[in-house]
Short mmCIF file of C-alpha atoms in Angstrom, two decimals:
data_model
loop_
_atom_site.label_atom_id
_atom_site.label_comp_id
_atom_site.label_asym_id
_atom_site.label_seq_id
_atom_site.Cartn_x
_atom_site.Cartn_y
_atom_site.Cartn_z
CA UNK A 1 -4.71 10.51 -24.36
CA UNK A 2 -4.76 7.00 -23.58
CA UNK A 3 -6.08 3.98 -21.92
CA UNK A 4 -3.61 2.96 -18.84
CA UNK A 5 -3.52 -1.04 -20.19
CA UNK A 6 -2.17 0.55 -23.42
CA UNK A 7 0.53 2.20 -22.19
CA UNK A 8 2.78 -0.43 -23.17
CA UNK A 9 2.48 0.47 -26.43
CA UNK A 10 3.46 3.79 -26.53
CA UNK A 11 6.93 3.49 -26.98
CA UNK A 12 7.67 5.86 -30.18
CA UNK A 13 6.89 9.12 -31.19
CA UNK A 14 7.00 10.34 -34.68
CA UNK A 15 8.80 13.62 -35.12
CA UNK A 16 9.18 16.03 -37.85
CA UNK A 17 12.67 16.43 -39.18
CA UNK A 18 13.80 19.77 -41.08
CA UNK A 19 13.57 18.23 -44.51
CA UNK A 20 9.43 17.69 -43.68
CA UNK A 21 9.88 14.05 -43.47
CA UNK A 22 8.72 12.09 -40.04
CA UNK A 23 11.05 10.00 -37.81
CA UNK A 24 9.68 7.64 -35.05
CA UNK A 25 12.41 7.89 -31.58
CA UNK A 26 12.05 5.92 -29.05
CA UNK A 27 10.03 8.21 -25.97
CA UNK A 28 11.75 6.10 -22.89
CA UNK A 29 15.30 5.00 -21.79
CA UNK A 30 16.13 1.40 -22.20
CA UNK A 31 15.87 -0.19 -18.97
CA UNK A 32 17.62 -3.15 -17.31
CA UNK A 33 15.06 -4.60 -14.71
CA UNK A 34 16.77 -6.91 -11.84
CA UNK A 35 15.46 -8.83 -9.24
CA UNK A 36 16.40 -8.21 -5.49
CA UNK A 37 16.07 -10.95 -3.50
CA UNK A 38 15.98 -11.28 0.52
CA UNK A 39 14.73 -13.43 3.36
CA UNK A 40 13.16 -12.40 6.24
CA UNK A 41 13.68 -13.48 9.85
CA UNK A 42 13.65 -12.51 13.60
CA UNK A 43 10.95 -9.84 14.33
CA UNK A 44 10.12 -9.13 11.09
CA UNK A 45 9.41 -12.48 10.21
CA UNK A 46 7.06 -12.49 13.86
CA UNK A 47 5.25 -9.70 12.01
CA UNK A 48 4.60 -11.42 8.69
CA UNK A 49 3.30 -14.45 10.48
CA UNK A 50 0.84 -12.36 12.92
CA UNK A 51 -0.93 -10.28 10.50
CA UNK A 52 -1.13 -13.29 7.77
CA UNK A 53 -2.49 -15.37 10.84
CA UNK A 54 -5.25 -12.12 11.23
CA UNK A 55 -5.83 -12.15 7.81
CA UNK A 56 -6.87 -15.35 7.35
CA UNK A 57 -9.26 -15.22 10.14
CA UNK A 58 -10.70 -11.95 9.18
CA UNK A 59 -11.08 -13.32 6.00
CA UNK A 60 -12.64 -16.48 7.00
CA UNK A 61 -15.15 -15.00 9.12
CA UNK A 62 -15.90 -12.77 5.80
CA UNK A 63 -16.76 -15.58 3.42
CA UNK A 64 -18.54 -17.18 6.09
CA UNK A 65 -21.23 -14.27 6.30
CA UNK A 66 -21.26 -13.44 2.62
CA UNK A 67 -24.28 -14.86 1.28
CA UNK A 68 -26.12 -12.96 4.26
CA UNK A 69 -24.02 -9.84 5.16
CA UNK A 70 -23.23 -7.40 2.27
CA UNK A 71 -20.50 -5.66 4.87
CA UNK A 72 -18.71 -8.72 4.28
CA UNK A 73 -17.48 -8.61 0.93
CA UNK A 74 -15.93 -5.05 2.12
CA UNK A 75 -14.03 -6.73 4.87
CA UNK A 76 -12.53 -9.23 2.78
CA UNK A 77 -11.13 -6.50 0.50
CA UNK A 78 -9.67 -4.49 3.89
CA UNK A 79 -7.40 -7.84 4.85
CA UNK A 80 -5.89 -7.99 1.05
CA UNK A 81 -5.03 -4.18 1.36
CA UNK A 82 -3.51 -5.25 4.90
CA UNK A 83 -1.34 -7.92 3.29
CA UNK A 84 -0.17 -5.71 0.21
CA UNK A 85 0.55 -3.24 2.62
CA UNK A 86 2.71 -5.53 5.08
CA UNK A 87 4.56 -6.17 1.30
CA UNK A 88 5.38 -2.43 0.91
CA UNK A 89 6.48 -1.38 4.31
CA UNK A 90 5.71 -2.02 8.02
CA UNK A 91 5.35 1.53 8.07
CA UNK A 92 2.08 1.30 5.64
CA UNK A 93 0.60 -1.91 7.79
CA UNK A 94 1.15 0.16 11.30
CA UNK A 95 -0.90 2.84 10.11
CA UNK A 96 -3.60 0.81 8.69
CA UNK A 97 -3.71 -1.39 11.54
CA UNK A 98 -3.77 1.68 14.00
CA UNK A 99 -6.60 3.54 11.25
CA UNK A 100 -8.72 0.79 11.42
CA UNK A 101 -7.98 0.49 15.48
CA UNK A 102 -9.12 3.87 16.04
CA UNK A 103 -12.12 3.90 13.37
CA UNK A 104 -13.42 1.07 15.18
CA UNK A 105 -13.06 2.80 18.66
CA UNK A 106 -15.26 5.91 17.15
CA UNK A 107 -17.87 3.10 15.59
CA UNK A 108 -18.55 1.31 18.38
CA UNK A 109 -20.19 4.94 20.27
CA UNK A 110 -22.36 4.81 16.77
CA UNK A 111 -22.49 0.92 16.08
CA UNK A 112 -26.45 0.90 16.85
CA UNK A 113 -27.05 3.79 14.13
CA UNK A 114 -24.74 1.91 11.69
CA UNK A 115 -26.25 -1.43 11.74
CA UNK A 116 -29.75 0.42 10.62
CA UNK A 117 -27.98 2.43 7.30
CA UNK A 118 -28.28 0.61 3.90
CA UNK A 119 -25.30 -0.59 2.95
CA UNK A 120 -24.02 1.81 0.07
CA UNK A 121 -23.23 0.28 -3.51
CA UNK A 122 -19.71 -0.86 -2.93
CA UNK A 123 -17.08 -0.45 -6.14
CA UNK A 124 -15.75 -3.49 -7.68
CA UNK A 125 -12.19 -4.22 -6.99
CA UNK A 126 -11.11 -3.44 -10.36
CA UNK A 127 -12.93 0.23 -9.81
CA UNK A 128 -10.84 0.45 -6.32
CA UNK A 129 -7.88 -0.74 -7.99
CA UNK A 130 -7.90 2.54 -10.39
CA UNK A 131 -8.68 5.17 -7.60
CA UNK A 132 -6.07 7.27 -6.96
CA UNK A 133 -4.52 6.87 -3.31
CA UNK A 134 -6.75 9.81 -1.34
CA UNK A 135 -10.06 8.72 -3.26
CA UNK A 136 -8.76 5.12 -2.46
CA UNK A 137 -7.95 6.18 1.18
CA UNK A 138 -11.75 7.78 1.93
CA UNK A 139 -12.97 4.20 0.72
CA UNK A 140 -11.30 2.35 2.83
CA UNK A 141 -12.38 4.39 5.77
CA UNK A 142 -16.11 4.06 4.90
CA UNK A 143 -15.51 0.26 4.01
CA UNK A 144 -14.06 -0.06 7.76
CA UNK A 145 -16.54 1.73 9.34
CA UNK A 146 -18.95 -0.76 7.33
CA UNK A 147 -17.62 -3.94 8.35
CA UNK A 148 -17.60 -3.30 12.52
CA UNK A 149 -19.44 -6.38 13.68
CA UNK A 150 -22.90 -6.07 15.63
CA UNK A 151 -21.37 -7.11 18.61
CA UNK A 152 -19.13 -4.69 20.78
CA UNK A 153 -17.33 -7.33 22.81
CA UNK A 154 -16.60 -8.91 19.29
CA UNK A 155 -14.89 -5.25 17.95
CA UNK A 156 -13.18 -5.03 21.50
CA UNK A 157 -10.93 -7.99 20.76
CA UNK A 158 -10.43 -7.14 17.44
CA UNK A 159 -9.43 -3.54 18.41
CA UNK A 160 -7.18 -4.97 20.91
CA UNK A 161 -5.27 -7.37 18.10
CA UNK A 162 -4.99 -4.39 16.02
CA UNK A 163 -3.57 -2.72 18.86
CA UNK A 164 -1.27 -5.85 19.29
CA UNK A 165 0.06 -5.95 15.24
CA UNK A 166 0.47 -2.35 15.08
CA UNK A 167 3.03 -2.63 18.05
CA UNK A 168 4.58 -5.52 16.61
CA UNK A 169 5.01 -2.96 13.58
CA UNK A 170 6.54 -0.47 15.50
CA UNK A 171 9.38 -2.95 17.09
CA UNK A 172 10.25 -3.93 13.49
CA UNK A 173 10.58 -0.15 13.07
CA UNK A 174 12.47 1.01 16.04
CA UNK A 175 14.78 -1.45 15.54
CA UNK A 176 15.66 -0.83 12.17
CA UNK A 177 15.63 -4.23 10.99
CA UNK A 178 13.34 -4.41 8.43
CA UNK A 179 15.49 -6.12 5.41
CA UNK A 180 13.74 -4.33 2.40
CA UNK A 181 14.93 -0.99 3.45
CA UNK A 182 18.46 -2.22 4.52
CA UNK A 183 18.70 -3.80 0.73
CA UNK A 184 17.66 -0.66 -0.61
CA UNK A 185 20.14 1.28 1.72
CA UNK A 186 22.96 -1.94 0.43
CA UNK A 187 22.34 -1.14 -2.79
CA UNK A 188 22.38 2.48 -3.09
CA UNK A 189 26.29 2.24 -1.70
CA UNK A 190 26.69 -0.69 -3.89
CA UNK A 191 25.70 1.97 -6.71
CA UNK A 192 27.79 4.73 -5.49
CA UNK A 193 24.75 6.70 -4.44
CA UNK A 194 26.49 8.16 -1.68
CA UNK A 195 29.35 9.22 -3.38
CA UNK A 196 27.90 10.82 -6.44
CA UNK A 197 25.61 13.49 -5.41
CA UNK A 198 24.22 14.49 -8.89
CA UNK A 199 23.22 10.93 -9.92
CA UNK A 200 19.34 10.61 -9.78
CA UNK A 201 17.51 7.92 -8.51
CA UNK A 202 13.50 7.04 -9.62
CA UNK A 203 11.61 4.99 -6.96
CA UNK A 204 8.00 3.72 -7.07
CA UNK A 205 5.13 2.79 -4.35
CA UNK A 206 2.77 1.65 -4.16
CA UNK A 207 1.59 3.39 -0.83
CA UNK A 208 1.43 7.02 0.20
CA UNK A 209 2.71 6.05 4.05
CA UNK A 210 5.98 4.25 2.32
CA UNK A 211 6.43 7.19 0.59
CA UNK A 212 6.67 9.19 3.33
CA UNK A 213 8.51 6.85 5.55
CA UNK A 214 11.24 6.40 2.51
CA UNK A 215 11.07 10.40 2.18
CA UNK A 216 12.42 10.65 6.01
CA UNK A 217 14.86 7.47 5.97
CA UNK A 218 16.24 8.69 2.44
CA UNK A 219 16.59 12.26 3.88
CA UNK A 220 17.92 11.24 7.40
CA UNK A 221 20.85 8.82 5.14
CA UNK A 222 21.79 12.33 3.65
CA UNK A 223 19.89 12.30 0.27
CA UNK A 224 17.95 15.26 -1.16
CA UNK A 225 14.50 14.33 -2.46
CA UNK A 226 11.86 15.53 -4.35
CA UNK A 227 8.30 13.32 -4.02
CA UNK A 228 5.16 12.80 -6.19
#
């Protein structure tokens, strides 16, 4: 057992040899990070600059309330996740924006009830940082239905910009232009991926909708995959 900021440590293991003395092996391959780089443009770029324009006025309107609204330091957390998730796919942003489009929709039929509950103790961002994604996920859905403003024509037009991003989303999508994937897709040939069946490739997210949106492109270029 250990702490997750130690894990950088724990790169030997001792082992005992047949003559009873101990040798320390290295536990992991060597690995060669490298840096992909790409620009983005066209509708992609469209997207970026829409939901970093929403963010910022979300956010605004967050530290503008905080010293009197306790809902408010939830909603400022909610437009970083929407950012971080815009990083890992417009896949992940188009379902949060459409989540928090259609949580909003149910809380405004309950807003009057809401706006009387005590507003439960929130976790630190560290704390939300080490949830895992599911216990992470049911957060985020209670620290939505926290932040819905008091006024319904308010939450209208916000549902409505949601609404607006989450189809922007979906054009990047459908047109298969978003450049992150088509690097990855680039470099997999570069690699010979698609030529040697039996090599194995490791890939990391951050989000559980990339994964399942790299699961279906990976599977639809003619990959077999396993998931986590």
């Amino acid at each position: 057992f250990y702490l997750r900021r130690l894990k950088e440590a724990m790169v030997y293991f001792p082992e005992r040899q047949p003559d009873g003395t101990w040798a320390a092996r290295k536990i992991f391959t060597e690995r060669l990070p490298r840096t992909i780089r790409f620009n983005i443009d066209g509708a992609e770029f469209d997207l970026y600059r829409a939901v970093t324009r929403f963010v910022k006025t979300q956010s605004a309107k967050a530290a503008s309330r905080a010293e009197t609204d306790p809902r408010a330091r939830a909603l400022g957390f909610l437009m970083a996740l929407f950012q971080r998730r815009l990083a890992s796919s417009a896949w992940a942003v188009k379902q949060s924006l459409e989540r928090r489009a259609n949580l909003m929709e149910k809380t405004l039929e309950r807003a009057a009830d809401l706006t009387k509950e005590p507003p439960p103790e929130i976790p630190d961002e560290q704390d939300l940082e080490e949830m895992d994604e599911s216990e992470r996920a049911q957060w985020e859905e209670r620290l939505e239905a926290m932040v819905v403003a008091r006024n319904a024509q308010e939450v209208r037009e916000e549902i409505e910009e949601l609404r607006h991003l989450a189809n922007l989303a979906a054009a990047v999508i459908d047109s298969e232009s978003e450049t992150k994937l088509s690097r990855l897709k680039a470099l997999l040939a570069q690699e010979g991926f698609d030529k040697q069946p039996d090599q194995r490739l490791l890939i990391f997210t951050e989000f559980r909708e990339t994964l399942e949106y790299l699961v279906t492109k990976l599977r639809g270029w003619g990959f077999r995959v396993g998931y986590i």
